[in-house]
């Protein structure tokens, strides 16, 4: 996949915002809110939106590309005999096989939009711990400046242990993706996020909250194992907090959305300074390894051919490669990702054909996990 992020052009490339968060944290409502905020600007800056949740029944915004137009998740569950999570993951795997088309559509619109927004499946691990989630994230990030918006349900994060679990999860995503990261404390209309900022900036404030929260001492008044563990982990997290931006947002009232975009715009620089050079290094390493492996295979092939020809000169004389005899089964030209803003939607489409080489083949690919 060609990187275009480093190319120079008069217009800045759009920033991709990948929204990730626990089930019910408010991802879809947040996407709807930032979408309406961008529309309300003068001049308006309508974003390009991708819905990657195949199981959602309703999204409160108009997606440009919707996974549900390509893969019927109910059908995937039936065909592959899967439960709901396996169905979502397999649907995402199937969609990922077409992601080059998605990127093409996004890149075609790169000159007209400033923001590309990805709404991810409700079950966070389906996106963050699956191969398809990584492929999608890497593909997008190698093509456009990208930032992860980690949506947190603030009212449900006021207990120190829950707060820490959520932060550890965020930390794991940050280190996995290595992308610029914005923590979005959502639902501030219900619960202001000051306590969270306090805990993130003042280590002792968190320790105090931990010590005074119920269940942290055993019957003899000693700190519990859990309490000691959380104490140690909060030290680790202290380092992690330095690497990210945090904003409080209410997706219902729109409070904090402006600050969110300031954080996103500031992340562009971070992406260019930290992520891109690392991406280039990784690419170069991969290219060198590939070249070395190719050269090695070629040397071995030539050596085998020489021995073969010496042993069987008659066969060697007939051994000619006929390019016309090659099987031409390259069906990559097939297009079936739909940009709703450009094409009419032809109806529900289930792309399972590529998973089976012939109709009665009894295989279950791609498997979840
Ligand atoms: N009060 C308040 N409620 C919110 C806010 N954002 C989202 N909600 C509510 O939180 C619930 C979950 O919101 P969704 O946007 O569906 O959350 P989600 O993370 O997309 O949910 P899944 O994809 O199903 O995991 C809904 O009832 C929303 O109305 C907010 O800022 N304030």
Short mmCIF file of C-alpha atoms and ligand atoms in Angstrom, two decimals:
data_model
loop_
_atom_site.label_atom_id
_atom_site.label_comp_id
_atom_site.label_asym_id
_atom_site.label_seq_id
_atom_site.Cartn_x
_atom_site.Cartn_y
_atom_site.Cartn_z
CA UNK A 1 0.00 0.00 0.00
CA UNK A 2 1.60 3.18 -1.08
CA UNK A 3 2.22 5.73 1.59
CA UNK A 4 1.02 9.16 0.68
CA UNK A 5 1.35 10.73 4.05
CA UNK A 6 4.78 12.05 3.31
CA UNK A 7 3.99 13.54 -0.08
CA UNK A 8 3.77 17.29 -0.34
CA UNK A 9 0.61 18.98 -1.57
CA UNK A 10 -0.87 22.42 -1.16
CA UNK A 11 -3.82 21.14 0.86
CA UNK A 12 -3.11 19.33 4.08
CA UNK A 13 -4.17 15.70 4.10
CA UNK A 14 -7.29 14.95 6.11
CA UNK A 15 -6.83 13.62 9.62
CA UNK A 16 -8.41 10.27 10.38
CA UNK A 17 -10.05 9.93 13.79
CA UNK A 18 -10.48 6.33 14.93
CA UNK A 19 -13.05 6.24 17.74
CA UNK A 20 -12.56 3.35 20.11
CA UNK A 21 -14.26 2.73 23.45
CA UNK A 22 -15.99 0.25 25.72
CA UNK A 23 -19.55 -0.79 24.88
CA UNK A 24 -21.96 2.01 25.70
CA UNK A 25 -19.23 4.64 26.23
CA UNK A 26 -20.97 6.78 23.63
CA UNK A 27 -18.92 6.27 20.45
CA UNK A 28 -21.79 6.59 18.01
CA UNK A 29 -23.30 9.58 19.84
CA UNK A 30 -19.84 11.16 19.89
CA UNK A 31 -19.38 10.61 16.15
CA UNK A 32 -22.79 12.14 15.56
CA UNK A 33 -21.83 15.15 17.73
CA UNK A 34 -18.49 15.82 16.04
CA UNK A 35 -20.18 15.34 12.68
CA UNK A 36 -22.79 18.01 13.46
CA UNK A 37 -20.07 20.29 14.91
CA UNK A 38 -18.07 20.08 11.65
CA UNK A 39 -21.22 20.79 9.65
CA UNK A 40 -21.94 23.85 11.81
CA UNK A 41 -18.56 25.49 11.14
CA UNK A 42 -18.30 28.46 8.82
CA UNK A 43 -17.46 27.29 6.18
CA UNK A 44 -18.80 23.80 6.98
CA UNK A 45 -16.28 20.95 7.01
CA UNK A 46 -18.36 17.82 6.46
CA UNK A 47 -16.27 14.76 7.38
CA UNK A 48 -16.06 11.44 5.57
CA UNK A 49 -17.55 8.83 7.90
CA UNK A 50 -17.03 5.06 7.98
CA UNK A 51 -19.19 2.81 10.11
CA UNK A 52 -17.33 -0.41 10.94
CA UNK A 53 -19.93 -1.86 13.30
CA UNK A 54 -21.79 -4.57 11.37
CA UNK A 55 -24.20 -5.32 14.22
CA UNK A 56 -25.49 -1.84 14.96
CA UNK A 57 -29.16 -1.45 14.09
CA UNK A 58 -29.16 2.33 13.89
CA UNK A 59 -26.42 4.96 13.62
CA UNK A 60 -27.32 8.57 14.45
CA UNK A 61 -25.35 9.95 11.46
CA UNK A 62 -25.14 9.48 7.71
CA UNK A 63 -22.14 7.21 7.01
CA UNK A 64 -20.36 7.54 3.67
CA UNK A 65 -19.20 3.94 3.84
CA UNK A 66 -21.10 1.47 5.97
CA UNK A 67 -19.86 -2.08 6.59
CA UNK A 68 -23.52 -3.17 6.66
CA UNK A 69 -23.81 -2.44 2.94
CA UNK A 70 -21.11 -5.01 2.22
CA UNK A 71 -21.55 -7.73 4.83
CA UNK A 72 -24.77 -9.02 6.31
CA UNK A 73 -23.76 -9.88 9.85
CA UNK A 74 -26.86 -12.01 10.55
CA UNK A 75 -26.12 -14.04 7.44
CA UNK A 76 -22.47 -14.48 8.51
CA UNK A 77 -23.64 -15.85 11.88
CA UNK A 78 -25.94 -18.31 10.14
CA UNK A 79 -23.49 -19.41 7.44
CA UNK A 80 -20.54 -19.92 9.76
CA UNK A 81 -22.57 -21.09 12.73
CA UNK A 82 -21.24 -18.33 15.00
CA UNK A 83 -22.44 -16.45 18.03
CA UNK A 84 -22.86 -12.64 18.03
CA UNK A 85 -19.21 -11.75 18.75
CA UNK A 86 -17.81 -14.33 16.34
CA UNK A 87 -20.27 -13.01 13.75
CA UNK A 88 -19.11 -9.41 14.22
CA UNK A 89 -15.47 -10.41 14.04
CA UNK A 90 -15.95 -12.54 10.93
CA UNK A 91 -17.97 -9.78 9.27
CA UNK A 92 -15.11 -7.38 10.01
CA UNK A 93 -12.58 -9.91 8.65
CA UNK A 94 -14.57 -10.19 5.43
CA UNK A 95 -14.83 -6.43 5.12
CA UNK A 96 -11.09 -6.08 5.69
CA UNK A 97 -10.42 -8.17 2.58
CA UNK A 98 -11.96 -5.23 0.68
CA UNK A 99 -10.26 -2.48 2.62
CA UNK A 100 -8.04 -1.49 -0.30
CA UNK A 101 -11.24 -0.35 -2.04
CA UNK A 102 -12.27 1.60 1.05
CA UNK A 103 -8.91 3.37 1.08
CA UNK A 104 -9.22 4.17 -2.61
CA UNK A 105 -12.60 5.79 -2.00
CA UNK A 106 -11.25 7.73 0.98
CA UNK A 107 -8.20 8.90 -0.96
CA UNK A 108 -10.40 10.09 -3.82
CA UNK A 109 -12.11 12.43 -1.35
CA UNK A 110 -8.91 13.50 0.41
CA UNK A 111 -8.89 16.90 -1.31
CA UNK A 112 -12.46 17.73 -0.28
CA UNK A 113 -12.49 16.71 3.37
CA UNK A 114 -10.50 17.69 6.45
CA UNK A 115 -11.54 14.79 8.64
CA UNK A 116 -12.19 11.09 8.13
CA UNK A 117 -14.00 9.44 11.03
CA UNK A 118 -14.13 5.72 11.84
CA UNK A 119 -16.80 4.39 14.19
CA UNK A 120 -15.75 0.96 15.49
CA UNK A 121 -17.74 -2.04 16.79
CA UNK A 122 -19.30 -1.74 20.27
CA UNK A 123 -17.27 -4.64 21.65
CA UNK A 124 -13.90 -2.95 21.95
CA UNK A 125 -11.75 -6.11 21.77
CA UNK A 126 -13.21 -7.03 18.38
CA UNK A 127 -11.42 -4.06 16.90
CA UNK A 128 -8.42 -3.66 19.20
CA UNK A 129 -7.35 -7.31 19.46
CA UNK A 130 -8.24 -8.69 16.05
CA UNK A 131 -6.06 -8.99 12.98
CA UNK A 132 -8.58 -7.02 10.96
CA UNK A 133 -8.57 -4.15 13.48
CA UNK A 134 -4.77 -3.94 13.18
CA UNK A 135 -4.87 -4.19 9.39
CA UNK A 136 -7.45 -1.42 9.15
CA UNK A 137 -5.59 0.82 11.62
CA UNK A 138 -2.20 0.28 9.94
CA UNK A 139 -3.64 0.76 6.45
CA UNK A 140 -5.33 4.02 7.37
CA UNK A 141 -2.36 5.31 9.38
CA UNK A 142 0.12 4.59 6.60
CA UNK A 143 -2.01 6.57 4.20
CA UNK A 144 -3.30 9.54 6.24
CA UNK A 145 -2.41 11.31 9.50
CA UNK A 146 -4.32 9.34 12.12
CA UNK A 147 -5.33 9.82 15.73
CA UNK A 148 -7.08 7.46 18.13
CA UNK A 149 -9.97 8.97 20.14
CA UNK A 150 -10.49 6.72 23.15
CA UNK A 151 -14.01 7.34 24.43
CA UNK A 152 -14.53 6.91 28.17
CA UNK A 153 -17.85 6.70 29.99
CA UNK A 154 -16.94 9.25 32.71
CA UNK A 155 -19.84 8.53 35.11
CA UNK A 156 -18.86 4.86 35.12
CA UNK A 157 -15.19 5.59 35.77
CA UNK A 158 -15.32 7.41 39.10
CA UNK A 159 -14.16 4.42 41.18
CA UNK A 160 -10.33 4.29 41.26
CA UNK A 161 -10.23 0.58 40.28
CA UNK A 162 -12.53 1.10 37.26
CA UNK A 163 -10.60 4.20 36.27
CA UNK A 164 -7.36 2.29 36.38
CA UNK A 165 -8.74 -0.67 34.38
CA UNK A 166 -9.93 1.73 31.71
CA UNK A 167 -6.58 3.54 31.63
CA UNK A 168 -4.69 0.23 31.38
CA UNK A 169 -6.81 -0.70 28.41
CA UNK A 170 -6.16 2.68 26.81
CA UNK A 171 -2.45 2.21 27.54
CA UNK A 172 -2.43 -1.18 25.79
CA UNK A 173 -4.04 0.37 22.70
CA UNK A 174 -1.57 3.25 22.69
CA UNK A 175 1.41 0.91 22.78
CA UNK A 176 -0.14 -1.41 20.21
CA UNK A 177 -1.00 1.26 17.65
CA UNK A 178 1.74 3.78 18.60
CA UNK A 179 -0.57 6.46 17.19
CA UNK A 180 -1.30 9.89 18.68
CA UNK A 181 -3.94 9.38 21.32
CA UNK A 182 -6.71 11.59 22.74
CA UNK A 183 -8.60 10.47 25.84
CA UNK A 184 -12.19 11.66 25.52
CA UNK A 185 -14.00 11.78 28.85
CA UNK A 186 -17.54 11.61 27.54
CA UNK A 187 -20.87 12.36 29.28
CA UNK A 188 -19.49 15.33 31.24
CA UNK A 189 -23.06 16.67 31.42
CA UNK A 190 -23.69 13.83 33.91
CA UNK A 191 -20.26 13.71 35.58
CA UNK A 192 -17.56 16.37 35.16
CA UNK A 193 -14.15 14.90 34.42
CA UNK A 194 -12.07 17.07 36.82
CA UNK A 195 -11.45 14.12 39.13
CA UNK A 196 -9.90 12.19 36.23
CA UNK A 197 -7.58 15.07 35.28
CA UNK A 198 -6.64 15.34 38.93
CA UNK A 199 -5.75 11.66 39.15
CA UNK A 200 -3.78 11.84 35.92
CA UNK A 201 -1.70 14.85 36.88
CA UNK A 202 -1.34 14.32 40.62
CA UNK A 203 -0.15 10.87 41.53
CA UNK A 204 -0.76 11.45 45.23
CA UNK A 205 -4.39 12.44 44.62
CA UNK A 206 -4.96 9.05 42.99
CA UNK A 207 -3.17 7.23 45.83
CA UNK A 208 -5.38 9.06 48.31
CA UNK A 209 -8.54 8.15 46.37
CA UNK A 210 -7.35 4.57 46.30
CA UNK A 211 -6.66 4.52 50.04
CA UNK A 212 -10.00 6.03 50.98
CA UNK A 213 -12.10 3.94 48.62
CA UNK A 214 -13.91 0.99 50.23
CA UNK A 215 -12.46 -2.53 50.08
CA UNK A 216 -8.82 -1.52 50.03
CA UNK A 217 -7.95 -2.94 53.48
CA UNK A 218 -8.40 -6.49 54.77
CA UNK A 219 -9.98 -7.49 58.10
CA UNK A 220 -6.71 -6.74 59.90
CA UNK A 221 -6.47 -3.26 58.48
CA UNK A 222 -3.64 -4.16 56.06
CA UNK A 223 -3.79 -3.01 52.42
CA UNK A 224 -5.28 -5.78 50.25
CA UNK A 225 -3.31 -7.41 47.45
CA UNK A 226 -5.54 -5.56 44.99
CA UNK A 227 -4.71 -2.28 46.66
CA UNK A 228 -0.96 -2.87 46.47
CA UNK A 229 -1.25 -3.98 42.86
CA UNK A 230 -3.16 -0.84 41.91
CA UNK A 231 -0.63 1.29 43.74
CA UNK A 232 2.21 -0.18 41.69
CA UNK A 233 0.29 0.05 38.46
CA UNK A 234 -0.55 3.67 39.01
CA UNK A 235 3.19 4.34 39.00
CA UNK A 236 3.46 2.74 35.57
CA UNK A 237 0.50 4.72 34.30
CA UNK A 238 2.05 7.96 35.43
CA UNK A 239 4.50 7.64 32.53
CA UNK A 240 1.70 6.78 30.12
CA UNK A 241 -0.30 9.92 31.01
CA UNK A 242 2.59 12.08 29.81
CA UNK A 243 2.09 10.75 26.26
CA UNK A 244 -1.48 11.79 25.74
CA UNK A 245 -4.03 14.52 25.62
CA UNK A 246 -7.27 14.42 27.60
CA UNK A 247 -10.47 16.36 26.98
CA UNK A 248 -13.89 16.33 28.58
CA UNK A 249 -16.84 16.19 26.18
CA UNK A 250 -20.58 15.93 26.39
CA UNK A 251 -21.84 14.30 23.21
CA UNK A 252 -25.32 15.37 24.26
CA UNK A 253 -24.73 19.11 24.78
CA UNK A 254 -21.65 19.52 22.57
CA UNK A 255 -19.49 20.86 25.40
CA UNK A 256 -15.78 20.33 24.85
CA UNK A 257 -16.03 19.39 21.16
CA UNK A 258 -14.02 22.46 20.14
CA UNK A 259 -11.25 21.45 22.58
CA UNK A 260 -11.38 17.94 21.18
CA UNK A 261 -10.63 19.25 17.68
CA UNK A 262 -7.78 21.39 19.02
CA UNK A 263 -6.28 18.21 20.48
CA UNK A 264 -6.81 16.37 17.18
CA UNK A 265 -5.20 19.14 15.14
CA UNK A 266 -2.22 19.21 17.52
CA UNK A 267 -1.87 15.44 17.00
CA UNK A 268 -1.02 15.93 13.33
CA UNK A 269 2.39 17.23 14.30
CA UNK A 270 2.92 14.31 16.67
CA UNK A 271 1.98 11.90 13.88
CA UNK A 272 4.47 13.49 11.50
CA UNK A 273 7.24 13.76 14.07
CA UNK A 274 6.94 10.38 15.80
CA UNK A 275 4.74 7.96 13.90
CA UNK A 276 5.83 8.54 10.30
CA UNK A 277 9.60 8.13 10.82
CA UNK A 278 8.94 4.91 12.77
CA UNK A 279 6.65 3.70 9.97
CA UNK A 280 9.36 4.45 7.41
CA UNK A 281 11.95 2.55 9.46
CA UNK A 282 9.60 -0.45 9.81
CA UNK A 283 8.90 -0.37 6.07
CA UNK A 284 12.58 -0.25 5.24
CA UNK A 285 13.33 -3.17 7.58
CA UNK A 286 10.50 -5.18 6.02
CA UNK A 287 11.67 -4.37 2.49
CA UNK A 288 15.25 -5.43 3.32
CA UNK A 289 14.09 -8.71 4.88
CA UNK A 290 11.88 -9.37 1.86
CA UNK A 291 14.68 -8.63 -0.59
CA UNK A 292 17.06 -10.90 1.29
CA UNK A 293 14.47 -13.71 1.34
CA UNK A 294 13.79 -13.24 -2.40
CA UNK A 295 17.48 -13.30 -3.24
CA UNK A 296 17.99 -16.43 -1.17
CA UNK A 297 15.06 -18.21 -2.92
CA UNK A 298 16.35 -17.14 -6.31
CA UNK A 299 19.85 -18.43 -5.57
CA UNK A 300 18.49 -21.77 -4.44
CA UNK A 301 16.21 -22.01 -7.47
CA UNK A 302 19.06 -21.29 -9.89
CA UNK A 303 21.24 -23.84 -8.16
CA UNK A 304 18.49 -26.50 -8.39
CA UNK A 305 17.90 -25.67 -12.06
CA UNK A 306 21.56 -26.04 -12.91
CA UNK A 307 21.73 -29.45 -11.26
CA UNK A 308 18.48 -30.48 -12.92
CA UNK A 309 19.64 -29.41 -16.37
CA UNK A 310 22.89 -31.27 -15.99
CA UNK A 311 21.03 -34.41 -14.99
CA UNK A 312 18.23 -34.21 -17.60
CA UNK A 313 19.41 -32.25 -20.68
CA UNK A 314 16.44 -33.58 -22.78
CA UNK A 315 13.79 -32.28 -20.33
CA UNK A 316 15.63 -29.00 -19.98
CA UNK A 317 15.29 -28.39 -23.73
CA UNK A 318 11.44 -28.67 -23.46
CA UNK A 319 11.27 -26.63 -20.30
CA UNK A 320 9.83 -23.33 -21.54
CA UNK A 321 7.57 -20.98 -19.64
CA UNK A 322 4.44 -20.01 -21.50
CA UNK A 323 2.92 -16.85 -19.97
CA UNK A 324 -0.35 -17.39 -21.94
CA UNK A 325 -0.91 -20.65 -20.12
CA UNK A 326 -1.01 -18.86 -16.76
CA UNK A 327 -4.31 -19.03 -14.92
CA UNK A 328 -5.80 -15.59 -14.86
CA UNK A 329 -7.88 -15.72 -11.71
CA UNK A 330 -7.03 -12.22 -10.54
CA UNK A 331 -10.44 -10.84 -9.69
CA UNK A 332 -9.21 -7.86 -7.68
CA UNK A 333 -10.97 -5.50 -10.07
CA UNK A 334 -14.28 -6.57 -8.60
CA UNK A 335 -15.72 -3.55 -6.81
CA UNK A 336 -18.28 -3.90 -4.11
CA UNK A 337 -17.62 -1.31 -1.44
CA UNK A 338 -20.23 1.40 -1.68
CA UNK A 339 -19.74 5.09 -1.09
CA UNK A 340 -23.25 6.12 -0.14
CA UNK A 341 -22.57 9.76 -0.93
CA UNK A 342 -21.57 8.89 -4.51
CA UNK A 343 -23.46 5.72 -5.53
CA UNK A 344 -26.96 4.41 -4.93
CA UNK A 345 -27.00 1.47 -2.54
CA UNK A 346 -27.97 -1.61 -4.58
CA UNK A 347 -29.28 -3.54 -1.56
CA UNK A 348 -27.89 -5.82 1.11
CA UNK A 349 -24.80 -7.57 -0.20
CA UNK A 350 -23.15 -10.54 1.44
CA UNK A 351 -19.65 -11.19 0.22
CA UNK A 352 -18.97 -14.74 1.23
CA UNK A 353 -17.91 -16.04 -2.15
CA UNK A 354 -14.23 -15.41 -1.57
CA UNK A 355 -14.29 -17.55 1.53
CA UNK A 356 -15.18 -20.66 -0.48
CA UNK A 357 -13.27 -21.93 -3.47
CA UNK A 358 -16.31 -23.96 -4.58
CA UNK A 359 -19.93 -23.74 -3.32
CA UNK A 360 -20.04 -27.02 -1.38
CA UNK A 361 -16.65 -26.60 0.24
CA UNK A 362 -16.91 -27.19 3.96
CA UNK A 363 -14.59 -24.53 5.32
CA UNK A 364 -14.99 -21.90 7.95
CA UNK A 365 -12.72 -19.08 6.90
CA UNK A 366 -12.06 -16.42 8.04
CA UNK A 367 -12.37 -17.71 11.56
CA UNK A 368 -12.71 -15.24 14.39
CA UNK A 369 -9.63 -14.77 16.53
N1 LIG B 1 -25.85 11.98 29.23
C1 LIG B 1 -25.13 11.57 28.20
N2 LIG B 1 -25.43 10.41 27.58
C2 LIG B 1 -24.67 10.04 26.52
C3 LIG B 1 -23.60 10.82 26.05
N3 LIG B 1 -23.06 10.17 24.99
C4 LIG B 1 -23.76 9.04 24.83
N4 LIG B 1 -24.75 8.95 25.73
C5 LIG B 1 -25.69 7.86 25.91
O1 LIG B 1 -24.99 6.67 26.15
C6 LIG B 1 -25.66 5.55 25.56
C7 LIG B 1 -24.68 4.80 24.67
O2 LIG B 1 -24.33 5.65 23.59
P1 LIG B 1 -23.86 5.06 22.19
O3 LIG B 1 -23.47 6.23 21.37
O4 LIG B 1 -24.85 4.11 21.64
O5 LIG B 1 -22.60 4.28 22.67
P2 LIG B 1 -21.64 3.31 21.83
O6 LIG B 1 -20.34 3.32 22.52
O7 LIG B 1 -21.68 3.67 20.40
O8 LIG B 1 -22.42 1.99 22.07
P3 LIG B 1 -22.11 0.56 21.39
O9 LIG B 1 -21.60 0.79 20.02
O10 LIG B 1 -23.45 -0.12 21.42
O11 LIG B 1 -21.16 -0.06 22.30
C8 LIG B 1 -26.85 6.13 24.82
O12 LIG B 1 -27.98 5.98 25.63
C9 LIG B 1 -26.49 7.60 24.63
O13 LIG B 1 -27.62 8.42 24.58
C10 LIG B 1 -23.31 12.05 26.72
O14 LIG B 1 -22.40 12.80 26.40
N5 LIG B 1 -24.12 12.37 27.78
#
